[in-house]
XYZ file of C-alpha atoms in Angstrom:
683
model
C 0.000 0.000 0.000
C 2.734 2.395 -0.953
C 2.060 5.895 -2.171
C 2.431 6.540 -5.898
C 1.673 9.982 -7.238
C 1.715 8.700 -10.793
C -0.654 5.770 -10.207
C -3.518 5.468 -12.680
C -6.807 6.882 -11.488
C -8.692 4.008 -13.115
C -7.867 0.432 -14.147
C -9.761 -2.129 -16.241
C -11.016 -3.830 -13.075
C -12.235 -0.568 -11.526
C -13.825 0.475 -14.842
C -15.838 -2.753 -15.060
C -17.059 -2.674 -11.471
C -17.797 1.086 -11.659
C -19.992 0.706 -14.769
C -22.012 -2.003 -13.025
C -22.258 0.055 -9.839
C -23.375 3.144 -11.815
C -26.484 1.257 -12.978
C -27.138 -0.153 -9.487
C -27.078 3.378 -8.046
C -30.032 4.385 -10.300
C -32.269 3.054 -7.532
C -34.292 6.117 -6.342
C -33.602 5.164 -2.711
C -29.884 5.567 -3.419
C -30.316 8.665 -5.607
C -32.220 10.514 -2.865
C -28.921 10.836 -0.990
C -27.798 13.188 -3.784
C -30.702 15.689 -4.093
C -29.321 17.490 -7.170
C -28.958 14.321 -9.232
C -32.250 12.992 -7.861
C -33.963 15.995 -9.490
C -32.272 15.044 -12.781
C -33.529 11.471 -12.427
C -37.076 12.711 -11.830
C -36.717 14.825 -14.980
C -35.642 11.676 -16.868
C -38.756 9.759 -15.787
C -41.042 12.668 -16.775
C -39.431 13.006 -20.226
C -39.528 9.234 -20.706
C -43.237 9.238 -19.888
C -43.853 12.146 -22.304
C -42.064 10.221 -25.042
C -44.737 7.526 -24.963
C -47.699 9.529 -23.557
C -47.248 13.065 -24.973
C -50.902 13.939 -24.312
C -50.288 13.769 -20.569
C -49.177 17.425 -20.566
C -50.714 18.269 -23.942
C -47.258 18.028 -25.534
C -48.389 16.377 -28.730
C -46.678 15.960 -32.075
C -44.364 13.394 -33.636
C -41.329 15.647 -33.583
C -41.974 16.641 -29.989
C -42.159 12.971 -28.910
C -38.803 12.386 -30.552
C -37.417 15.496 -28.836
C -38.739 14.224 -25.487
C -37.048 10.859 -26.095
C -33.692 12.483 -26.901
C -33.898 14.701 -23.787
C -34.782 11.638 -21.659
C -31.779 9.750 -23.064
C -29.388 12.632 -22.329
C -30.754 13.000 -18.782
C -30.321 9.256 -18.228
C -26.699 9.487 -19.384
C -26.159 12.526 -17.105
C -27.312 10.566 -14.053
C -25.251 7.574 -15.150
C -22.109 9.715 -15.490
C -22.624 11.170 -11.991
C -23.078 7.661 -10.540
C -20.008 6.508 -12.453
C -17.886 9.286 -10.897
C -18.854 8.179 -7.387
C -18.442 4.496 -8.300
C -14.897 5.077 -9.600
C -13.899 6.738 -6.319
C -15.453 3.877 -4.343
C -13.849 1.326 -6.680
C -10.347 2.627 -5.948
C -11.029 2.247 -2.226
C -12.445 -1.262 -2.635
C -9.404 -2.303 -4.669
C -7.171 -1.255 -1.755
C -9.501 -3.036 0.682
C -9.195 -6.308 -1.262
C -5.411 -6.088 -0.902
C -5.816 -5.659 2.849
C -8.335 -8.501 3.086
C -5.744 -10.908 1.695
C -3.781 -10.191 4.878
C -6.782 -11.069 7.032
C -6.929 -14.847 7.106
C -8.561 -17.302 9.469
C -5.498 -17.138 11.706
C -5.031 -19.649 14.509
C -3.913 -18.274 17.859
C -2.019 -19.937 20.719
C -3.946 -18.636 23.753
C -2.303 -18.998 27.172
C -4.740 -20.296 29.790
C -4.883 -19.228 33.433
C -2.972 -22.380 34.464
C -0.171 -21.600 31.960
C -1.213 -24.222 29.404
C -1.614 -23.378 25.695
C -4.808 -23.736 23.659
C -5.106 -23.362 19.866
C -8.219 -21.405 18.871
C -9.406 -19.302 15.920
C -8.321 -15.657 16.086
C -12.007 -14.708 15.744
C -12.612 -16.215 19.205
C -10.040 -14.009 20.931
C -11.379 -11.401 23.330
C -9.895 -8.229 24.696
C -7.495 -9.081 27.537
C -6.546 -12.571 26.296
C -2.832 -13.409 26.266
C -1.378 -15.217 23.237
C 2.062 -16.584 22.389
C 3.359 -15.949 18.855
C 6.535 -17.617 17.571
C 8.759 -17.083 14.527
C 6.920 -17.517 11.224
C 3.441 -17.056 12.757
C 0.899 -14.307 12.101
C -0.063 -12.009 14.964
C -3.784 -12.838 15.387
C -5.072 -9.441 16.579
C -3.966 -6.035 17.841
C -2.216 -6.037 21.186
C 0.611 -4.976 23.474
C 3.762 -7.057 23.986
C 4.027 -8.113 27.638
C 7.032 -10.439 27.305
C 9.753 -11.229 24.782
C 11.538 -9.446 21.953
C 10.980 -10.152 18.248
C 11.533 -8.817 14.738
C 8.154 -8.207 13.085
C 7.440 -7.990 9.359
C 4.824 -5.216 8.962
C 4.970 -5.088 5.150
C 1.369 -6.330 4.846
C 0.229 -3.146 6.594
C 2.893 -0.549 5.831
C 4.476 -1.858 2.630
C 7.889 -1.489 4.306
C 9.983 -4.621 3.744
C 12.476 -4.162 6.602
C 11.420 -5.975 9.832
C 10.863 -3.846 12.941
C 12.199 -4.755 16.388
C 9.457 -4.759 19.041
C 9.688 -5.478 22.753
C 7.675 -5.132 25.934
C 7.565 -1.802 27.723
C 7.989 1.707 26.340
C 6.347 3.244 23.312
C 7.129 0.430 20.845
C 5.243 -2.465 22.414
C 2.176 -2.126 20.187
C 1.630 -4.765 17.470
C -0.941 -4.994 14.693
C -2.987 -8.034 13.721
C -2.028 -9.492 10.339
C 1.711 -8.799 10.717
C 4.260 -11.631 10.973
C 6.833 -12.510 13.643
C 10.110 -13.091 11.785
C 12.338 -14.202 14.658
C 12.162 -15.171 18.344
C 8.837 -15.061 20.226
C 6.527 -12.630 22.033
C 3.601 -12.786 24.421
C 0.811 -10.375 23.501
C -2.150 -9.080 25.500
C -5.022 -8.553 23.026
C -6.342 -4.970 23.091
C -9.273 -5.124 20.626
C -12.450 -7.138 20.246
C -12.961 -9.401 17.193
C -13.984 -7.359 14.138
C -12.661 -4.130 15.664
C -8.939 -4.524 15.060
C -6.850 -1.866 13.338
C -6.930 -3.917 10.118
C -10.746 -4.226 10.298
C -11.055 -0.459 10.716
C -8.674 0.129 7.814
C -10.723 -2.117 5.508
C -14.003 -0.438 6.483
C -12.585 3.053 6.032
C -10.831 2.304 2.743
C -13.989 0.692 1.347
C -15.914 3.818 2.299
C -18.371 1.746 4.303
C -18.114 4.056 7.318
C -17.566 7.340 5.460
C -19.768 10.113 6.794
C -20.259 13.454 5.073
C -18.019 16.140 6.519
C -19.376 19.459 7.873
C -18.086 21.412 4.853
C -19.545 18.802 2.513
C -22.924 19.031 4.272
C -22.818 22.841 4.078
C -22.014 22.743 0.350
C -24.737 20.151 -0.218
C -27.201 22.493 1.517
C -26.101 25.323 -0.807
C -26.599 23.118 -3.865
C -30.075 22.088 -2.696
C -30.941 25.759 -2.105
C -29.775 26.713 -5.605
C -31.773 23.813 -7.046
C -34.931 25.004 -5.260
C -34.399 28.588 -6.449
C -34.000 27.508 -10.072
C -36.986 25.179 -9.729
C -39.131 28.129 -8.614
C -37.775 30.190 -11.538
C -38.667 27.428 -14.022
C -42.171 26.988 -12.590
C -42.882 30.713 -12.831
C -41.330 30.891 -16.308
C -44.100 28.703 -17.807
C -47.028 31.138 -17.139
C -44.841 34.102 -18.134
C -44.102 32.394 -21.438
C -47.816 31.674 -22.014
C -48.591 35.337 -21.371
C -45.974 36.251 -23.986
C -47.558 33.880 -26.478
C -44.900 31.164 -26.172
C -45.855 27.585 -25.286
C -42.740 25.940 -23.825
C -42.593 22.121 -24.081
C -42.229 20.397 -20.728
C -39.052 18.640 -21.889
C -37.501 22.029 -22.708
C -38.349 23.333 -19.230
C -36.806 20.228 -17.706
C -33.720 20.661 -19.878
C -33.452 24.289 -18.773
C -33.786 23.282 -15.095
C -31.138 20.558 -15.392
C -28.740 22.917 -17.181
C -29.151 25.700 -14.620
C -28.971 23.677 -11.393
C -25.375 22.830 -10.302
C -25.346 19.300 -11.733
C -21.577 19.258 -12.385
C -20.550 19.662 -8.746
C -23.635 17.709 -7.651
C -22.394 14.742 -9.667
C -18.794 15.042 -8.452
C -19.225 16.125 -4.817
C -19.310 12.636 -3.311
C -16.449 11.486 -5.560
C -14.250 14.390 -4.392
C -14.776 13.444 -0.728
C -14.059 9.750 -1.297
C -11.002 10.580 -3.440
C -9.651 12.811 -0.635
C -9.741 9.843 1.758
C -8.163 7.727 -0.982
C -5.236 10.153 -1.475
C -4.459 10.115 2.246
C -4.660 6.307 2.335
C -2.330 5.972 -0.656
C 0.083 8.150 1.315
C 0.076 5.368 3.939
C -2.025 7.349 6.410
C -5.315 5.955 7.723
C -7.887 8.581 8.700
C -10.659 7.548 11.078
C -13.091 9.853 9.250
C -13.415 12.181 6.293
C -13.777 14.976 8.839
C -10.166 14.395 9.920
C -8.894 14.782 6.341
C -10.969 17.899 5.812
C -9.838 19.369 9.123
C -6.256 19.124 7.844
C -7.168 21.621 5.143
C -8.372 24.097 7.778
C -5.407 23.722 10.164
C -3.991 27.023 11.431
C -1.355 25.747 13.884
C 0.977 22.766 13.680
C 2.565 21.490 16.924
C 5.548 19.177 16.457
C 7.902 17.308 18.757
C 11.549 18.187 18.280
C 13.207 14.786 18.645
C 12.515 12.475 15.723
C 10.310 15.019 13.950
C 12.369 18.158 13.476
C 15.700 16.565 14.397
C 17.064 13.063 13.807
C 17.209 12.327 17.528
C 20.852 11.162 17.372
C 23.534 13.620 18.405
C 25.972 13.794 15.482
C 29.404 15.400 15.158
C 29.015 18.933 13.843
C 32.313 20.735 14.510
C 35.874 20.289 15.835
C 36.925 23.008 18.324
C 40.706 22.882 19.017
C 42.081 24.448 22.202
C 44.668 27.221 21.923
C 48.024 26.112 20.594
C 46.646 23.012 18.814
C 46.360 22.832 15.039
C 42.835 21.959 13.772
C 44.348 19.097 11.720
C 45.807 17.523 14.872
C 42.395 17.482 16.611
C 40.698 16.217 13.432
C 43.139 13.298 13.023
C 43.003 12.368 16.724
C 39.199 12.372 16.633
C 39.322 10.106 13.545
C 41.687 7.619 15.204
C 39.693 7.510 18.463
C 36.491 6.792 16.490
C 37.948 4.279 14.022
C 36.030 1.286 15.402
C 33.249 3.170 17.211
C 29.935 1.840 15.824
C 27.739 4.390 17.649
C 26.059 7.202 15.661
C 28.406 9.649 17.411
C 31.473 7.660 16.358
C 30.361 7.190 12.758
C 29.473 10.864 12.381
C 32.887 11.864 13.811
C 34.591 9.755 11.131
C 32.423 11.313 8.408
C 33.144 14.858 9.621
C 36.905 14.187 9.789
C 36.968 12.782 6.236
C 34.837 15.699 5.005
C 37.404 18.104 6.499
C 40.274 16.401 4.682
C 41.494 13.585 6.951
C 43.623 11.203 4.829
C 45.083 8.882 7.478
C 45.765 5.277 6.516
C 43.518 2.941 8.504
C 46.216 0.261 8.625
C 48.726 2.673 10.213
C 46.238 3.595 12.943
C 45.399 0.031 13.915
C 45.502 -0.932 17.548
C 43.191 -2.063 20.317
C 39.797 -0.355 20.512
C 38.567 0.763 23.934
C 34.757 0.600 24.031
C 32.668 3.196 25.812
C 31.389 2.229 29.256
C 29.239 4.030 31.785
C 31.979 3.734 34.400
C 34.788 5.291 32.315
C 32.545 7.584 30.196
C 35.056 7.477 27.350
C 36.181 5.384 24.383
C 39.226 5.392 22.155
C 42.046 3.584 20.413
C 45.484 2.466 21.602
C 47.929 2.540 18.681
C 51.640 1.670 18.561
C 52.562 5.361 18.961
C 49.958 6.832 21.326
C 46.737 6.400 23.274
C 43.730 8.356 21.923
C 40.634 8.973 23.996
C 37.359 10.893 23.572
C 34.687 11.308 26.247
C 33.152 13.599 28.813
C 35.266 16.547 29.919
C 35.466 15.314 33.543
C 36.631 11.842 32.511
C 39.284 13.101 30.069
C 40.575 15.726 32.534
C 40.939 12.991 35.180
C 42.974 10.820 32.773
C 45.235 13.728 31.759
C 45.895 14.709 35.377
C 46.801 11.112 36.255
C 49.386 11.280 33.445
C 50.698 14.600 34.856
C 49.376 16.547 31.853
C 48.083 20.143 31.763
C 44.440 21.185 31.276
C 44.239 24.023 28.684
C 42.949 27.315 30.083
C 40.274 27.699 27.381
C 38.903 24.125 27.595
C 36.142 25.003 30.095
C 35.056 27.937 27.918
C 34.676 25.686 24.858
C 32.868 22.942 26.805
C 30.439 25.476 28.312
C 29.847 27.075 24.907
C 28.781 23.710 23.377
C 26.593 22.928 26.402
C 24.831 26.304 26.194
C 24.002 25.615 22.544
C 22.286 22.397 23.619
C 25.036 20.182 22.228
C 27.132 17.474 23.818
C 30.892 18.235 24.197
C 33.299 15.309 23.725
C 36.860 16.152 24.771
C 39.692 14.515 22.786
C 43.169 13.760 24.131
C 46.348 12.126 22.859
C 48.227 10.586 25.790
C 48.468 13.440 28.344
C 47.646 16.255 25.886
C 44.117 17.619 25.497
C 43.602 18.619 21.838
C 40.077 20.056 21.821
C 36.339 19.379 21.755
C 33.992 17.560 19.360
C 30.669 19.419 19.164
C 27.820 16.847 18.973
C 24.460 18.308 18.068
C 20.959 16.969 17.389
C 20.866 17.649 13.649
C 17.835 19.236 12.002
C 16.439 17.082 9.195
C 17.270 18.423 5.733
C 14.553 20.200 3.778
C 12.454 21.151 6.812
C 13.235 24.866 6.470
C 11.726 24.879 2.981
C 8.712 22.837 4.090
C 8.007 25.126 7.050
C 8.292 28.076 4.664
C 5.636 26.437 2.450
C 3.330 26.138 5.450
C 4.002 29.749 6.395
C 2.910 30.867 2.906
C -0.509 29.284 3.416
C -0.889 30.837 6.860
C -0.024 27.862 9.100
C 1.991 28.594 12.244
C 4.496 25.945 13.414
C 5.349 25.413 17.094
C 8.129 23.097 18.282
C 7.831 21.272 21.616
C 11.022 20.110 23.332
C 12.269 19.115 26.757
C 15.525 21.019 26.123
C 16.481 24.205 27.955
C 15.361 27.540 26.442
C 18.777 28.282 24.901
C 18.949 24.927 23.091
C 15.296 25.214 22.038
C 15.906 28.678 20.583
C 18.954 27.441 18.634
C 17.112 24.456 17.101
C 14.000 26.556 16.403
C 16.038 29.173 14.541
C 17.873 26.506 12.533
C 14.673 24.653 11.615
C 12.741 27.804 10.789
C 9.705 27.198 13.045
C 7.579 30.134 14.143
C 7.681 29.385 17.854
C 8.839 26.897 20.477
C 7.986 25.618 23.953
C 11.108 24.739 25.975
C 11.230 22.268 28.882
C 7.871 21.017 27.628
C 5.882 18.422 29.605
C 2.795 16.495 28.343
C 0.451 18.898 30.140
C 2.214 21.830 28.478
C 1.303 20.414 25.056
C -2.374 20.256 26.013
C -2.212 23.804 27.358
C -0.623 25.020 24.122
C -3.323 23.308 22.024
C -6.137 24.738 24.169
C -4.593 28.214 23.962
C -4.580 28.099 20.146
C -8.103 26.656 20.023
C -9.366 29.393 22.350
C -8.296 31.865 19.658
C -10.515 30.048 17.141
C -7.697 28.128 15.467
C -7.587 24.487 14.351
C -4.553 22.609 15.692
C -2.696 19.539 14.393
C -0.004 17.566 16.208
C 1.917 14.283 16.051
C 2.790 11.791 18.771
C 3.515 8.133 19.490
C 3.677 7.647 23.247
C 1.043 7.062 25.909
C 1.909 10.484 27.354
C 1.028 12.026 23.964
C -2.496 10.508 23.953
C -4.265 13.366 25.837
C -2.760 15.990 23.512
C -3.589 13.911 20.402
C -7.189 13.654 21.589
C -7.363 17.393 22.298
C -5.971 18.416 18.885
C -8.344 18.845 15.944
C -5.997 16.645 13.883
C -3.967 14.075 15.799
C -1.516 11.965 13.784
C -0.306 8.909 15.731
C 2.595 6.698 14.686
C 1.788 3.066 13.864
C 4.879 2.059 15.864
C 3.500 3.867 18.902
C 1.249 2.715 21.727
C -2.370 1.626 21.391
C -3.365 4.556 23.609
C -1.850 7.042 21.143
C -3.511 5.376 18.138
C -6.903 5.285 19.868
C -6.681 8.955 20.856
C -5.652 10.205 17.391
C -7.924 10.548 14.360
C -5.139 9.593 11.924
C -2.494 6.847 12.016
C 0.688 6.972 9.932
C 1.588 3.430 8.867
C 5.172 4.480 8.060
C 5.638 6.065 11.512
C 7.164 9.206 9.995
C 6.289 12.173 12.252
C 7.142 14.721 9.534
C 4.372 13.317 7.331
C 1.913 15.635 9.105
C 3.277 18.345 6.801
C 2.168 16.423 3.683
C -1.152 15.425 5.272
C -1.969 19.095 5.842
C -1.265 19.799 2.171
C -3.527 16.891 1.112
C -6.314 18.401 3.240
C -5.747 21.778 1.602
C -5.863 20.118 -1.815
C -9.200 18.460 -0.949
C -10.791 21.791 -0.018
C -9.271 23.473 -3.087
C -10.589 20.748 -5.394
C -14.093 21.019 -3.994
C -14.054 24.823 -4.151
C -12.565 24.933 -7.641
C -15.077 22.503 -9.140
C -17.958 24.291 -7.388
C -16.782 27.573 -8.916
C -16.484 25.904 -12.333
C -19.951 24.329 -12.041
C -21.757 27.541 -11.107
C -19.853 29.538 -13.753
C -21.025 27.001 -16.362
C -24.628 28.093 -15.847
C -23.960 31.535 -17.337
C -23.145 30.119 -20.778
C -26.075 27.677 -20.617
C -28.354 30.602 -19.854
C -27.244 32.338 -23.072
C -27.820 29.092 -24.979
C -31.334 28.112 -23.838
C -33.221 31.312 -22.878
C -32.878 32.947 -26.340
C -33.813 29.622 -27.948
C -37.074 29.455 -25.987
C -38.283 32.994 -26.682
C -36.638 33.922 -29.993
C -39.612 32.846 -32.177
C -42.165 34.906 -30.228
C -39.796 37.707 -29.279
C -37.279 38.294 -32.119
C -35.387 40.825 -29.993
C -34.173 37.903 -27.832
C -31.863 36.947 -30.683
C -29.494 39.609 -29.356
C -28.702 37.200 -26.493
C -27.968 34.363 -28.924
C -24.302 35.355 -29.002
C -23.218 31.813 -29.910
C -25.418 31.924 -33.029
C -26.804 28.448 -32.408
C -28.609 26.856 -35.366
C -32.104 26.350 -33.921
C -34.021 26.338 -30.621
C -33.987 22.524 -30.401
C -30.286 22.410 -31.284
C -29.528 25.000 -28.588
C -31.412 23.059 -25.911
C -29.879 19.695 -26.801
C -26.349 21.130 -27.217
C -26.483 22.659 -23.730
C -27.910 19.449 -22.290
C -25.273 17.250 -23.950
C -22.468 19.538 -22.734
C -23.982 19.396 -19.228
C -23.751 15.592 -19.323
C -20.341 15.228 -20.983
C -18.530 17.662 -18.678
C -19.049 15.330 -15.659
C -16.875 12.412 -16.901
C -14.367 14.915 -18.296
C -13.830 16.247 -14.761
C -13.608 12.830 -13.027
C -9.761 12.648 -13.359
C -9.485 16.109 -11.781
C -11.816 15.082 -8.946
C -9.786 11.899 -8.384
C -6.279 13.416 -8.512
C -7.187 16.794 -7.038
C -6.441 20.319 -8.177
C -2.722 21.092 -8.434
C -1.704 22.565 -5.097
C 0.626 25.529 -4.634
C 1.324 27.086 -1.217
C -0.084 30.610 -1.125
C -2.249 32.876 0.999
C -6.025 32.412 1.061
C -6.649 35.666 -0.856
C -4.188 34.722 -3.617
C -5.649 31.232 -3.782
C -9.168 32.652 -4.142
C -8.066 35.017 -6.901
C -6.234 32.236 -8.740
C -9.191 29.860 -8.579
C -11.639 32.543 -9.727
C -9.378 33.278 -12.671
C -8.807 29.646 -13.705
C -12.040 27.887 -12.733
C -14.377 30.886 -12.712
C -13.309 32.359 -16.050
C -12.689 28.853 -17.424
C -16.126 27.781 -16.279
C -17.675 30.633 -18.265
C -15.622 30.227 -21.469
C -15.564 26.420 -21.662
C -19.347 25.969 -22.209
C -19.423 28.685 -24.906
C -16.844 26.713 -26.890
C -18.243 23.268 -26.042
C -21.905 24.086 -26.743
C -21.032 25.740 -30.066
C -18.985 22.715 -31.189
C -21.783 20.312 -30.200
C -24.304 22.534 -32.036
C -22.229 22.363 -35.228
C -22.195 18.560 -34.974
C -25.854 17.868 -34.157
C -27.622 20.672 -36.092
C -27.488 18.835 -39.483
C -28.738 15.630 -37.806
C -31.687 17.451 -36.207
C -32.624 18.961 -39.591
C -32.711 15.443 -41.054
C -34.940 14.273 -38.175
C -37.207 17.302 -38.603
C -36.727 18.532 -35.043
């Protein structure tokens, strides 16, 4: 279930199932859930009836019956296209769900009884609180917490990541997911979910769309569309007596065609598909949202609260700089640091080697061979004994003690350099060669590359970023400035995170945050968007409304952009749909009244061939535009970080102006194609 931006929006399998589903959705009980398209379906039934019983509304005449039949056919296709758009979005979700269902087998579980004996039962019989034993090569039967043992677990069935993950009891990485496989060793698990309510079950239900509820913004937009439909319906009803007074008898099918063209059918047909596709885009990004509301809330986020360690920084303190004491050449410190770290497998040791090589160290490894002294808590140092000298690196106190025992001198500026690194929030490692102190290695928690640019993108769209860290204020300020966040909370405790979220929410802002530990659960629950790590505790995942299967805390940045893209797509297509009506107005209204009122020809700026051609051209365009916009609804409008005012102006220019011009061109082209055919049919 990896994320692929370039993945096809439709496959042969989805196409086949979507076509079948489009016909199934014609059921009026289903159509009533989409009021706009339900009105179109009612119009289809009326026109179909008039085709065979034209006298019902005194619409008699052979040509008129044929016209009614053509209108009915176009309306039927319009409804079918709208159903197809929704079915395609659902089909993509169901295709993902089928992949997940392959993971969910009738797994057998080794339940541990109260007397310590083992009993093999079906995983479906496991209850919350049961303890099971899982050995190498066996599937984990249900979600749970490790209470004993250590094991490598293959989570590729859930995350798509091939590398096994080490899990053990205690801490924030004891949570396991049903459907994953134990690769080595064994673990005892306490089941934390009831049958049918595991994380995998929830994923399948959400991806299928079975539990998708309409979001508040979607409900509000649906209410607007229904209101517009009612307004146009009233206009159409009153238009009939006005036309009779003017000496024009408007056929019922023409009135229905006018109503269908003027009501917002384009967005009405695509609205549900846009919402489902938004969930789909998040899922393909390996994030599971517990509701569409969570995805939509991402688009409205004003403040982003992030942990420092593991999110903004790597979490490992890496060598950043060599600081020689007075009288020592930088090259001497660099080479000594390289030798002392030659066989050090810790992140600090490896990064020291990399920094030394980057600064030009060219020592021969063979010449520096000797016995490696591993780091220990008692000595607080490590190093290398070569044939010529003894090299050590470690805490300042430990190195000073060694040098004094060897009757060496402590440089006057050593304390100044050590204090300087400490004040910056780094870790100072002092390096010595025999009894001579050469200088300090500055270890710092490195900011992840590219975050400055990503935070700048968020700033452009008006999102404030706040970093939470347990470091002292000086260290927090240094990291915050380097990362480019807007604010920070130093010496932060779990309750401080909740307070920060409540403070932002009290100002009317929507807040998003990430977390993985049990102590993060209250803050994740308080935030409007809480993104929990799949590697984290069950408490964190239950409290959050999104779970990142890849356990990448920085992914919250992309999730926010996906939410923005969802709102932009819905707004852009709504603008396009309503703008379409202007051109349709100029196509149909002159066609209806031009025979009785010749002056109305002034409004026929497209110079359409005949009244019937104008009506049918507008109606055909109204139907065809829906499938043309399905790819855009599925993939989303191209997103660029910018302020809300600029975004509004851009969308009005592209989708507003485009929505007005596109129908003028489309309707005219359709008119040129069908006008000769209508003349042959005598319509």
